[in-house]
mmCIF file of C-alpha atoms in Angstrom:
data_model
loop_
_atom_site.group_PDB
_atom_site.id
_atom_site.type_symbol
_atom_site.label_atom_id
_atom_site.label_comp_id
_atom_site.label_asym_id
_atom_site.label_seq_id
_atom_site.Cartn_x
_atom_site.Cartn_y
_atom_site.Cartn_z
ATOM 1 C CA UNK A 1 91.587 90.975 116.180
ATOM 2 C CA UNK A 2 92.989 90.609 119.669
ATOM 3 C CA UNK A 3 96.408 89.093 119.854
ATOM 4 C CA UNK A 4 97.726 89.931 116.483
ATOM 5 C CA UNK A 5 100.644 92.253 116.724
ATOM 6 C CA UNK A 6 103.279 93.728 114.312
ATOM 7 C CA UNK A 7 106.771 92.911 114.873
ATOM 8 C CA UNK A 8 107.706 96.230 116.761
ATOM 9 C CA UNK A 9 104.924 95.752 119.179
ATOM 10 C CA UNK A 10 105.701 92.029 119.766
ATOM 11 C CA UNK A 11 109.520 92.874 120.513
ATOM 12 C CA UNK A 12 108.386 95.710 122.988
ATOM 13 C CA UNK A 13 105.596 93.224 124.898
ATOM 14 C CA UNK A 14 108.091 90.366 125.046
ATOM 15 C CA UNK A 15 110.927 92.517 126.431
ATOM 16 C CA UNK A 16 108.449 93.649 129.316
ATOM 17 C CA UNK A 17 107.622 90.079 130.102
ATOM 18 C CA UNK A 18 104.529 88.000 130.777
ATOM 19 C CA UNK A 19 104.146 86.968 127.154
ATOM 20 C CA UNK A 20 105.066 83.297 126.348
ATOM 21 C CA UNK A 21 103.869 83.138 122.585
ATOM 22 C CA UNK A 22 102.995 85.807 119.830
ATOM 23 C CA UNK A 23 100.971 85.548 116.772
ATOM 24 C CA UNK A 24 101.618 87.508 113.595
ATOM 25 C CA UNK A 25 99.341 89.560 111.406
ATOM 26 C CA UNK A 26 97.541 87.820 108.531
ATOM 27 C CA UNK A 27 99.192 87.448 105.162
ATOM 28 C CA UNK A 28 96.699 87.287 102.404
ATOM 29 C CA UNK A 29 97.056 84.066 100.326
ATOM 30 C CA UNK A 30 95.949 84.449 96.776
ATOM 31 C CA UNK A 31 96.251 82.193 93.682
ATOM 32 C CA UNK A 32 99.943 83.372 93.264
ATOM 33 C CA UNK A 33 102.965 82.284 95.178
ATOM 34 C CA UNK A 34 104.371 84.884 97.253
ATOM 35 C CA UNK A 35 107.940 85.578 97.463
ATOM 36 C CA UNK A 36 109.851 84.842 100.771
ATOM 37 C CA UNK A 37 110.295 88.681 101.451
ATOM 38 C CA UNK A 38 106.359 88.900 101.920
ATOM 39 C CA UNK A 39 106.620 86.745 104.814
ATOM 40 C CA UNK A 40 109.783 88.153 106.204
ATOM 41 C CA UNK A 41 108.492 91.824 105.986
ATOM 42 C CA UNK A 42 105.442 90.803 108.219
ATOM 43 C CA UNK A 43 107.195 88.307 110.289
ATOM 44 C CA UNK A 44 110.959 89.258 110.403
ATOM 45 C CA UNK A 45 111.224 86.694 113.325
ATOM 46 C CA UNK A 46 111.276 83.997 110.805
ATOM 47 C CA UNK A 47 114.787 84.833 109.932
ATOM 48 C CA UNK A 48 115.735 84.212 113.632
ATOM 49 C CA UNK A 49 114.023 80.772 114.483
ATOM 50 C CA UNK A 50 110.614 82.218 114.713
ATOM 51 C CA UNK A 51 111.605 83.930 118.120
ATOM 52 C CA UNK A 52 111.542 87.525 119.255
ATOM 53 C CA UNK A 53 114.975 88.934 120.293
ATOM 54 C CA UNK A 54 114.334 87.844 123.760
ATOM 55 C CA UNK A 55 113.449 84.291 122.734
ATOM 56 C CA UNK A 56 109.583 84.228 122.708
ATOM 57 C CA UNK A 57 107.989 82.092 120.090
ATOM 58 C CA UNK A 58 106.187 83.618 117.260
ATOM 59 C CA UNK A 59 103.685 81.840 115.045
ATOM 60 C CA UNK A 60 101.667 82.959 112.097
ATOM 61 C CA UNK A 61 98.194 82.322 111.424
ATOM 62 C CA UNK A 62 99.447 79.560 109.038
ATOM 63 C CA UNK A 63 102.976 78.821 110.261
ATOM 64 C CA UNK A 64 103.355 75.808 107.894
ATOM 65 C CA UNK A 65 103.036 78.206 104.892
ATOM 66 C CA UNK A 66 105.752 80.386 106.318
ATOM 67 C CA UNK A 67 107.907 77.415 107.320
ATOM 68 C CA UNK A 68 107.988 76.074 103.684
ATOM 69 C CA UNK A 69 110.212 79.132 102.880
ATOM 70 C CA UNK A 70 112.724 78.894 105.795
#
């Protein structure tokens, strides 16, 4: 899917410039509550205010789910 990047590529592309917002990969939601580490493994930027090291905003497909943990 166009626009979905892993955290390494998000970091590289935002350092280069020209990107003002990023979106994470999908996190499959099931009938079980996922531990916080499931979200931070895919979107480590959640631990830093949902921003890349250069300050670009990172959202998830369902950011409200992730924000419930942080």
